[in-house]
Coordinates of C-alpha atoms in Angstrom, one line a residue:
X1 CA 0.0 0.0 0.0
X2 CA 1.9 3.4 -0.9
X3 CA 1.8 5.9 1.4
X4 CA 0.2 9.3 1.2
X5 CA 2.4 12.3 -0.6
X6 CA 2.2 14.2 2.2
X7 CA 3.7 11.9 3.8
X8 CA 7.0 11.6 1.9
X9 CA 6.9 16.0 1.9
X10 CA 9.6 17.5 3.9
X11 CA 8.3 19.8 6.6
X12 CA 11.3 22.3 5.7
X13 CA 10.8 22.6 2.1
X14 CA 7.4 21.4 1.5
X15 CA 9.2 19.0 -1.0
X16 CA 9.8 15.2 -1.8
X17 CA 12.4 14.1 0.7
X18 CA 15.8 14.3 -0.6
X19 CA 18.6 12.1 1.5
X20 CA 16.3 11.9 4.4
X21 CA 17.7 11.8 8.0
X22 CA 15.7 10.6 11.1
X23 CA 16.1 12.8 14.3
X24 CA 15.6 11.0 17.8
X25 CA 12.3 12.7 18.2
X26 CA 11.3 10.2 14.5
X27 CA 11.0 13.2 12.8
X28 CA 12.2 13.1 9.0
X29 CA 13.9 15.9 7.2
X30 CA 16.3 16.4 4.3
X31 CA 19.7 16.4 5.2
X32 CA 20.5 19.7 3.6
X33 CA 17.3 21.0 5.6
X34 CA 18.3 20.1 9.1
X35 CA 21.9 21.2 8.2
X36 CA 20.7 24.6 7.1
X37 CA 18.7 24.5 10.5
X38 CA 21.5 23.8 12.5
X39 CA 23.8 26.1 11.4
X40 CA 21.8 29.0 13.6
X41 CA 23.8 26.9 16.5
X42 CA 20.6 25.8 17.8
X43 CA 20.3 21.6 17.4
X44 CA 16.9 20.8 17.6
X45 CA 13.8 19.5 15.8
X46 CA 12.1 22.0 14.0
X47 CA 8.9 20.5 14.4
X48 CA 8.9 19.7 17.9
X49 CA 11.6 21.7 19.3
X50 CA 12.9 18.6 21.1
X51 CA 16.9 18.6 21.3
X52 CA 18.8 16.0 18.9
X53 CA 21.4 14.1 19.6
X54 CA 25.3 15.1 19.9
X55 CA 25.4 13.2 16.8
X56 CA 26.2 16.4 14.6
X57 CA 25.3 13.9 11.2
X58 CA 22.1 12.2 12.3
X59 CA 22.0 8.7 10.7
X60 CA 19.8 8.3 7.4
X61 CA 16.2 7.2 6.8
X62 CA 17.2 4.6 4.5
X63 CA 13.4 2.8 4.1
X64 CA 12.0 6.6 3.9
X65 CA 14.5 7.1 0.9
X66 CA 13.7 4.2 -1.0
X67 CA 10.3 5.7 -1.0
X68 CA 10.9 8.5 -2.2
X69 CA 13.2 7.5 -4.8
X70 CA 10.3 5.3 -6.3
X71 CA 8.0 8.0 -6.3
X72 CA 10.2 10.3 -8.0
X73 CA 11.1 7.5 -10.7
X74 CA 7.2 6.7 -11.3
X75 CA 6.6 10.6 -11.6
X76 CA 9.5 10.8 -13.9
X77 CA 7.6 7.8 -16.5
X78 CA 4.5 9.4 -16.1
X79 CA 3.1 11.2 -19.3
X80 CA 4.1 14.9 -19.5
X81 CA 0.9 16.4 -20.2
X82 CA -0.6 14.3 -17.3
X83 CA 1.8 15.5 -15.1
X84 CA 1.3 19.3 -16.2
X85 CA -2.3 18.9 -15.4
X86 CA -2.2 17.7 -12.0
X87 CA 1.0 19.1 -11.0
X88 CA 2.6 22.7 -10.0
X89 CA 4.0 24.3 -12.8
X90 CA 6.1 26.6 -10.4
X91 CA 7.1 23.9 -7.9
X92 CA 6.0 20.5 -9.3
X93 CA 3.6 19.7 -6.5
X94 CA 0.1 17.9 -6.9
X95 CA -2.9 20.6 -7.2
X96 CA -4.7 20.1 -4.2
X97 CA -6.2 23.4 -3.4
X98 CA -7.6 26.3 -5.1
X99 CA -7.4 29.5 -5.3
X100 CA -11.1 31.6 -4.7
X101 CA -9.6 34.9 -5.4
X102 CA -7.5 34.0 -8.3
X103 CA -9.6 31.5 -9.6
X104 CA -7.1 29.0 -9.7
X105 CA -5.8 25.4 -9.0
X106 CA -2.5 25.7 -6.3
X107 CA -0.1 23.4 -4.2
X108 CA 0.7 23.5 -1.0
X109 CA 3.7 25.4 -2.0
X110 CA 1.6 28.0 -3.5
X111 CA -0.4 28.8 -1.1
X112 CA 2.5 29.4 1.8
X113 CA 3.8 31.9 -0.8
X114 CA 3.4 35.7 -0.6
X115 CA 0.9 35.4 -4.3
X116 CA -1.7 33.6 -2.0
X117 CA -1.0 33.3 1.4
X118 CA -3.9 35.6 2.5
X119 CA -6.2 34.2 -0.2
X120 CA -8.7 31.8 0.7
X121 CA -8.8 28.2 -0.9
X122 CA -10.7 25.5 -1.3
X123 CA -10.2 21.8 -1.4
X124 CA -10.0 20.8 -5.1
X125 CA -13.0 18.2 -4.9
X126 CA -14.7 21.1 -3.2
X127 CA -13.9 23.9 -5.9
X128 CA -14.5 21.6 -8.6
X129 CA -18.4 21.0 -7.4
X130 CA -18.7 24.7 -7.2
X131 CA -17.1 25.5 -10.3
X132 CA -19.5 23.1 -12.0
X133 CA -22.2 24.8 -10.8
X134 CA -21.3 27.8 -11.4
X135 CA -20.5 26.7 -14.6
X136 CA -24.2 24.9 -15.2
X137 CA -26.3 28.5 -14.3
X138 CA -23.5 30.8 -17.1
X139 CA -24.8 27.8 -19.0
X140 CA -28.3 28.2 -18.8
X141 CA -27.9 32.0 -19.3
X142 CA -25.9 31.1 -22.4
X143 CA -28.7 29.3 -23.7
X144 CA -31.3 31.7 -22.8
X145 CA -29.2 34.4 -24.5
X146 CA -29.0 32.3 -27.4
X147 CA -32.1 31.3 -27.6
X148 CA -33.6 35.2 -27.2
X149 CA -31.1 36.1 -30.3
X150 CA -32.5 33.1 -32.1
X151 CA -35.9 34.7 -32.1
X152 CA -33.9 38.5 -32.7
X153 CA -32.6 36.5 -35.6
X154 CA -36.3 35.1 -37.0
X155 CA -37.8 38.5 -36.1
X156 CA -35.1 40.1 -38.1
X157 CA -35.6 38.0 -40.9
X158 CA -40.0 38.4 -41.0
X159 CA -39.3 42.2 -40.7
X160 CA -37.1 42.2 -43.7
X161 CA -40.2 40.5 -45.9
X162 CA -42.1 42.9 -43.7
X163 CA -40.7 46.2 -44.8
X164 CA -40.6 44.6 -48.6
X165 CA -44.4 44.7 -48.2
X166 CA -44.7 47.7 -46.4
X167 CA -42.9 49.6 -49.3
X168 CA -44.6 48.1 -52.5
X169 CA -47.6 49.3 -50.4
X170 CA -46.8 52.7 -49.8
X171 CA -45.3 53.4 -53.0
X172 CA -48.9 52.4 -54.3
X173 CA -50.1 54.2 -52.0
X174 CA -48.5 57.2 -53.0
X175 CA -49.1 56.9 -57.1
X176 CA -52.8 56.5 -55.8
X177 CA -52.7 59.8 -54.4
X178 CA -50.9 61.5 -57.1
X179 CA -52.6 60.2 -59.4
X180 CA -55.9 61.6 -57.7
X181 CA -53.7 64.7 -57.7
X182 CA -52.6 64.7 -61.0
X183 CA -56.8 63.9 -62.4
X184 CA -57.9 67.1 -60.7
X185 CA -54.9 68.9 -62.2
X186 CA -55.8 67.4 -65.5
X187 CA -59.6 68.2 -65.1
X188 CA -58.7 72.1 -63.8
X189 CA -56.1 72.3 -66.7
X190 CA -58.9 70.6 -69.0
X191 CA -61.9 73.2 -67.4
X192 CA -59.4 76.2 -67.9
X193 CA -58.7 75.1 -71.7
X194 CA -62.0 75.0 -72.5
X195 CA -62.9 78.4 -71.3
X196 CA -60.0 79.7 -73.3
X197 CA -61.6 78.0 -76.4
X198 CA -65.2 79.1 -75.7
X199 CA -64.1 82.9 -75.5
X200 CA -62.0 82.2 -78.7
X201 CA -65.2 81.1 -80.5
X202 CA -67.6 83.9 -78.7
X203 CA -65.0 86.5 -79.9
X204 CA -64.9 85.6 -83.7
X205 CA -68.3 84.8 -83.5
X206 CA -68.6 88.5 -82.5
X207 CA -66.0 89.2 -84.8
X208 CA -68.0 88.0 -87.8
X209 CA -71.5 89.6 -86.8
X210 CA -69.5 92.7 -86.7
X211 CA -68.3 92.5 -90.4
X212 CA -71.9 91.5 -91.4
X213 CA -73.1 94.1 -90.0
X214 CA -70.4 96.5 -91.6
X215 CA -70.7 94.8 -95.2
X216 CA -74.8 95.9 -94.8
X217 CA -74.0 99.3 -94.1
X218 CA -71.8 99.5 -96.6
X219 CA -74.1 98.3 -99.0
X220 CA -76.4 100.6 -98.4
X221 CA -74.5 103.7 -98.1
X222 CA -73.3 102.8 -101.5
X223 CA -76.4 102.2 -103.3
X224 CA -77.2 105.6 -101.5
X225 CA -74.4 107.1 -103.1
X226 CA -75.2 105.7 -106.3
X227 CA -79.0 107.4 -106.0
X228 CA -77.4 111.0 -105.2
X229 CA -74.8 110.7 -108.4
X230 CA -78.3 109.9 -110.3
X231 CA -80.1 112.5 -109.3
X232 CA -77.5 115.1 -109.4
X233 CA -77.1 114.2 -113.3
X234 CA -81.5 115.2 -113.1
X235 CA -82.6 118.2 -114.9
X236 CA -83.2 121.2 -112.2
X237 CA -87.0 120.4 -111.9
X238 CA -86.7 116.4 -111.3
X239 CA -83.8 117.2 -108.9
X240 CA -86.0 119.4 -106.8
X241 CA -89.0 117.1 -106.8
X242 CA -86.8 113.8 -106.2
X243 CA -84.9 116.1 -103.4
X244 CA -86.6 115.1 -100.5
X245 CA -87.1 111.8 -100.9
X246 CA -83.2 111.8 -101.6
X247 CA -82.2 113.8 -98.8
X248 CA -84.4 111.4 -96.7
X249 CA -82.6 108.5 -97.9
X250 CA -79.3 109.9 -97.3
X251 CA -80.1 111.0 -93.5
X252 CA -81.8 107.5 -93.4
X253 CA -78.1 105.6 -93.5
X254 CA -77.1 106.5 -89.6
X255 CA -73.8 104.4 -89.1
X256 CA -73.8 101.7 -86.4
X257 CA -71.6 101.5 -83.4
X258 CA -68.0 101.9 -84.1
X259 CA -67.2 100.7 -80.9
X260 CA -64.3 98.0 -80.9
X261 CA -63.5 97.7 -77.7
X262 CA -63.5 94.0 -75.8
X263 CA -63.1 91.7 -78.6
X264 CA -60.0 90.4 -77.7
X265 CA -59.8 87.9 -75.3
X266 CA -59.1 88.6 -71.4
X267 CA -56.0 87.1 -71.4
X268 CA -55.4 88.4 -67.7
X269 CA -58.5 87.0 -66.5
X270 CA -57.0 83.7 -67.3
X271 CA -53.3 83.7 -66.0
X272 CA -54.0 86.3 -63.4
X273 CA -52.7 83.9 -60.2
X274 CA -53.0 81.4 -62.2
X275 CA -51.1 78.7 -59.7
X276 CA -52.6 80.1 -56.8
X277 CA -56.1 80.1 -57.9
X278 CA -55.7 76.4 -58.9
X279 CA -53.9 75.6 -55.8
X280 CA -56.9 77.2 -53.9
X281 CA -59.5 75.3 -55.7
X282 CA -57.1 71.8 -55.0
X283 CA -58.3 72.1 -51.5
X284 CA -61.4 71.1 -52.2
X285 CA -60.1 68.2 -53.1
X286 CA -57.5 67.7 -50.3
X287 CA -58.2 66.8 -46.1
X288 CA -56.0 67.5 -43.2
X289 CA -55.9 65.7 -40.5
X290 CA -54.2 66.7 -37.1
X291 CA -52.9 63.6 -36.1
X292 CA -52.2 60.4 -38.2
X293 CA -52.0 57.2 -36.8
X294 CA -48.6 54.9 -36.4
X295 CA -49.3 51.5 -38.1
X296 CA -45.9 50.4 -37.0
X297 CA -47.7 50.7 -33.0
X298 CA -51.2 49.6 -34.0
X299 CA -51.7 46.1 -32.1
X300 CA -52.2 43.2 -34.8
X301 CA -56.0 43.1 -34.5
X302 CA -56.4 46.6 -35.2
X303 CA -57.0 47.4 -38.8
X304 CA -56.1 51.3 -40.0
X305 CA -57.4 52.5 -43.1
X306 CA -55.0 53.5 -46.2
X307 CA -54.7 56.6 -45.2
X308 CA -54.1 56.1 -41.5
X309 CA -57.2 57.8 -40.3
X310 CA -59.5 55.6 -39.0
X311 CA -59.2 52.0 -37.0
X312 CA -61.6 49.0 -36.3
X313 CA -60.6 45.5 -34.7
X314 CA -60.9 42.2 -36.1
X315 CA -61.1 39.1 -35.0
X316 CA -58.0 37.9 -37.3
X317 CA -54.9 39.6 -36.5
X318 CA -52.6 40.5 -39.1
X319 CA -49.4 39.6 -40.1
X320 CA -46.8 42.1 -38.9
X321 CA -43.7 41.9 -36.9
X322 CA -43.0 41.7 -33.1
X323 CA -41.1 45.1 -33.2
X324 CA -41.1 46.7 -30.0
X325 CA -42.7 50.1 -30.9
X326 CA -45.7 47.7 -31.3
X327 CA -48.6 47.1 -28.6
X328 CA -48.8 43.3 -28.3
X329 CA -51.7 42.5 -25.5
X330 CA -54.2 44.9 -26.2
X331 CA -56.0 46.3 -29.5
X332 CA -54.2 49.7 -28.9
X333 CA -52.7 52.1 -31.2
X334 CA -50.7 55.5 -31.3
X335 CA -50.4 58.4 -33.1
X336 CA -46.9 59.2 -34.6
X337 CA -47.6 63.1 -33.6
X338 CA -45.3 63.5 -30.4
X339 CA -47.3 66.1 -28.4
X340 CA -44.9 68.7 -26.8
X341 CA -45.2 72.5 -25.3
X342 CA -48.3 74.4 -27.0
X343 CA -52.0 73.8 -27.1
X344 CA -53.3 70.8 -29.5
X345 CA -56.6 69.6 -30.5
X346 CA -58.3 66.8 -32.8
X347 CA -61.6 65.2 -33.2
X348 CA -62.8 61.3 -32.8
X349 CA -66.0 60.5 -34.8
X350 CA -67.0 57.2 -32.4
X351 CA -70.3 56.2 -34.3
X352 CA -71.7 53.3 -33.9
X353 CA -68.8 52.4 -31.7
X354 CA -69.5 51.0 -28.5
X355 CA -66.0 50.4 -26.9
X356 CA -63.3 52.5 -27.3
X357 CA -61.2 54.7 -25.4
X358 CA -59.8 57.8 -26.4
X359 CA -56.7 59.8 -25.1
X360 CA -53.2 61.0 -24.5
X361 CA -50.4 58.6 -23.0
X362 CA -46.6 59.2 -22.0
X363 CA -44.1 58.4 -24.5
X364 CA -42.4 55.5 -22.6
X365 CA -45.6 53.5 -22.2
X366 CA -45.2 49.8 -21.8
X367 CA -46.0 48.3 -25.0
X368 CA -45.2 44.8 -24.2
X369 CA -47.3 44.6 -20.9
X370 CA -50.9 44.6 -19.8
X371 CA -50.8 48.1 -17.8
X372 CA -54.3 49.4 -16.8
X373 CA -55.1 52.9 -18.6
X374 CA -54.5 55.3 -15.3
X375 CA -52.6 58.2 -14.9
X376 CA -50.2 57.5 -12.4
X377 CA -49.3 54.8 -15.7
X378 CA -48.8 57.2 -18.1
X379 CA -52.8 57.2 -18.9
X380 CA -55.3 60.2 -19.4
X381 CA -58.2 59.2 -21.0
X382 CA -62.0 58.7 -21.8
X383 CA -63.6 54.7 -21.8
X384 CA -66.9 54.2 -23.2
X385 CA -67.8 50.8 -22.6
X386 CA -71.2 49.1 -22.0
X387 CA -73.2 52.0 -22.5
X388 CA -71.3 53.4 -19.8
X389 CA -68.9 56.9 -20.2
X390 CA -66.2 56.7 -17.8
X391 CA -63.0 58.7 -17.0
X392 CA -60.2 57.0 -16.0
X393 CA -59.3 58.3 -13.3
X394 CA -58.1 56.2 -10.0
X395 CA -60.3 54.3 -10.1
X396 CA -63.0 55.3 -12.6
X397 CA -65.0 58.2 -12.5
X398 CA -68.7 57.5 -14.4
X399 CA -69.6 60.2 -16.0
X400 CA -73.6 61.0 -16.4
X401 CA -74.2 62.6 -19.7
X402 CA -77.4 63.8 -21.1
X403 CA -76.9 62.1 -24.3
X404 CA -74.0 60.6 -25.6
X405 CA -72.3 62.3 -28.2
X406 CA -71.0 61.1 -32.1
X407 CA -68.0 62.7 -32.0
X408 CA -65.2 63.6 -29.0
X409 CA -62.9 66.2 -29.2
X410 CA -59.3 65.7 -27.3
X411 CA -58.0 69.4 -26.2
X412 CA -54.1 69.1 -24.8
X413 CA -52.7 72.2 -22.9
X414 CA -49.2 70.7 -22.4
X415 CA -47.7 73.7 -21.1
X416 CA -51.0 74.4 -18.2
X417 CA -51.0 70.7 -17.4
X418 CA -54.4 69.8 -18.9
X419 CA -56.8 67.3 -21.0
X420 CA -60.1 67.7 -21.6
X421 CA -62.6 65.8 -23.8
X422 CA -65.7 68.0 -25.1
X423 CA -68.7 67.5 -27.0
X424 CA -68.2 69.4 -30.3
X425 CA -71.8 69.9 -31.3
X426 CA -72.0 72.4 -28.5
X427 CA -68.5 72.5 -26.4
X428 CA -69.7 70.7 -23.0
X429 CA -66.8 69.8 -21.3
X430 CA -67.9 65.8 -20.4
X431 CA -64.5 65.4 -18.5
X432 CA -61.2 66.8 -17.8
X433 CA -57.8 65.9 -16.2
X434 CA -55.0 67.9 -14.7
X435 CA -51.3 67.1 -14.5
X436 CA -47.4 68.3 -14.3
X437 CA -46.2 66.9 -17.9
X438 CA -42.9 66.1 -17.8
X439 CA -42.5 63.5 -21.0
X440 CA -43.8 63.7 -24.1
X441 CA -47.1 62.7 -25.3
X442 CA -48.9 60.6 -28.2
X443 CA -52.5 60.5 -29.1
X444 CA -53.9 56.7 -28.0
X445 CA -56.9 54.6 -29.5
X446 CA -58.4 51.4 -28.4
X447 CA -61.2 49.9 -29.6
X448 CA -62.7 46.2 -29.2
X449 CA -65.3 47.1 -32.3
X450 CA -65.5 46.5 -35.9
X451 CA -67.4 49.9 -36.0
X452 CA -63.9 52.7 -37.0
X453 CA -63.1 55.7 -35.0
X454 CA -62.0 58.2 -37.3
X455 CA -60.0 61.1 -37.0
X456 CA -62.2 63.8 -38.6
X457 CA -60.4 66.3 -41.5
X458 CA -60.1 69.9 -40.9
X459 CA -60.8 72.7 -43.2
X460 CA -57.8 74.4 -44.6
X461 CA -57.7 78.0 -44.4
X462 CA -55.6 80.2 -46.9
X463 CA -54.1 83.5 -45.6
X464 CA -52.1 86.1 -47.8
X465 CA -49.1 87.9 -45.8
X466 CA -48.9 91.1 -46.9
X467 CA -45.7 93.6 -46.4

């Protein structure tokens, strides 16, 4: 049975025994260790402090160095890399202890030296069950992490085939407007053409019943002429007696109006402003609304008309990406208008909706997380739900309302710290909320209904600056 390394370790040099001696006391040392003691003058054991002999060469350990010397030879056969993995690369001891500052496998040696001797260590069979535990939970985080960029990854990849879609859409969207655009321009261009035309043709018609009328005067103020040559080539008495009638004839030819004023066309009538005046009339044909709704937001039951004006919910969500902008537990939406210092305004035809709520919310709303519409959450707005008008306040306030309106209209003074929601037909205030804005702030729909709420246009007012 081979004894235990420790065993065969010099107490002087923490090291395999070399040429071991045996003191009276049975202590073993290396020669060279006890001589190196001794030489302070004092001969005793430096374990027990018990006095040696007067022997001044203590006699060897002969079975103790045959020990050794096998020990050494079997650690000299043993593989090289085997030995560098259980052994001291410094001092060629076994690693037996570790190391829980430095995080690392030590001897014995090691640990008596200044590097770790006021570290604390660990038996190895200790440090190795830690380690492995350790080791097991930066695992599992591993994995989480790996599995949370795995979905990063697919997410990436759907919004890619996302945004595809979302731009052959818009770009559609767009040519259908412009092209809307572009038929009114055509029709006012067409309209302004043809009143060009018609004044062309009303002119030369005038033109024409002008000459006619000039070619009949003519006419007969030279067949007139013609009768006054005649009767001047009369004897005296037929002149005289023809004279009257003559004279009558001649006063009878009164020329018409020589007036030729306004035949030409009004050329300034028809270029005078001529952008502007078209511009103007394109109004007619164009709405504004104050806020416009952020599909990228819009939970994926809600459905938002082409022009990002009006919602509804359906029972079959849409296909849209996770993205984090997006509301993912209720059928909630935002507007993209960020609502800062200044008064704003806009107004909510609800219809035949009967479940909506209507409002303003903080800019770093949850959109990931059920979070009940209050405003100590970030929440000021209006519920209408089972018949019932309630503000939502903490908790609820139910409002009592004579009759319940069609449309809502949401009044933000940002800078006094107010939001109320009023009645448009006739301005009744039907609730309002006060509050220190700090953030900023983003109209908010929900709605559980396939009836929309729109966002009604406004007119569109033209102003001339004058200087």
């Amino acid at each position: 049975m081979s004894l235990p390394e420790e065993d065969l370790t010099c107490p002087v040099c923490c090291d395999i025994f070399t040429d071991p001696v045996l003191l009276s006391c049975s202590h073993s040392f290396c020669r060279s260790c006890v001589k190196r003691c001794w030489e302070t003058g004092l001969r005793e054991c430096p374990v027990c402090r018990k006095r040696a002999g007067s022997k001044f060469n203590p006699p060897s350990n002969l079975a103790l160095r045959n020990v050794c010397a096998s020990l050494l030879q079997v650690r000299s056969q043993a593989p090289v890399a085997q030995e560098e993995k259980t052994n001291c690369g410094l001092h060629g001891e076994r690693l037996k202890l570790f190391c829980l500052v430095d995080k690392q496998p030590i001897c014995v040696v090691c640990q008596s030296s200044k590097l770790h001797k006021t570290h604390d260590c660990s038996p190895i069979e200790e440090a190795v069950l830690d380690c492995k535990d350790e080791l097991a939970i930066s695992l599992k985080i591993l994995q989480e992490k790996v599995e949370v960029l795995t979905r990063i990854q697919q997410t990436s990849a759907e919004m890619s085939k996302y945004i595809k879609s979302q731009a052959m859409e818009t770009q559609s969207l767009i040519r259908s407007q412009f092209e809307q655009l572009r038929r009114v321009l055509w029709e006012e261009e067409s309209a302004r053409l043809a009143a060009v035309k018609q004044e062309e043709e009303e002119k030369i018609a005038g033109i024409k019943d002008k000459l006619k009328e000039l070619s009949a005067e003519v006419l007969s103020l030279t067949e007139t002429i013609s009768v006054v040559h005649e009767q001047l080539k009369e004897d005296d008495m037929v002149l005289l007696k023809n004279f009257q009638a003559t004279q009558d004839r001649s006063e009878s030819n009164v020329l018409g109006s020589d007036n030729m004023s306004g035949l030409l066309i009004d050329v300034t009538n028809h270029l005078c402003n001529l952008k502007y005046r078209v511009w103007e009339k394109m109004l007619d044909h164009i709405d504004y609304t104050p806020v416009t709704l952020d599909p990228n937001t819009a939970h994926p039951c809600l459905i938002l008309s082409d022009n990002l004006t009006s919602l509804h919910y359906s029972k079959q969500p849409s296909c849209c990406p996770d993205n984090p902008e997006r509301f993912h537990i209720s059928a909630e939406v935002v507007a993209m208008s960020p609502l800062g210092s200044g008064s704003h305004h806009w107004v909510v035809e609800t219809g035949s909706n009967q479940d909506w709520l209507l409002g303003v919310v903080s800019l770093s709303v949850p959109r990931n997380g059920e979070v009940s519409a209050r405003p100590e959450n970030g929440f000021w707005t209006l519920c209408f739900r089972h018949g019932e008008f309630r503000a939502m306040t903490s908790p609820p306030t139910p409002l009592t309302l004579s009759k319940a309106p069609r449309q809502i209209k949401v009044q933000l003074d940002y800078d006094k710290g107010t939001v109320s929601f009023v009645d448009p037909a006739d301005n009744t205030v039907l609730c309002a909320f006060t509050h220190t804005f700090t953030e900023t702030l983003l109209p908010y729909f929900y709605t559980q209904s396939s009836h929309p709420l729109r966002i009604m246009p406004e007119k569109v007012l033209v102003t001339m600056l004058r200087q």
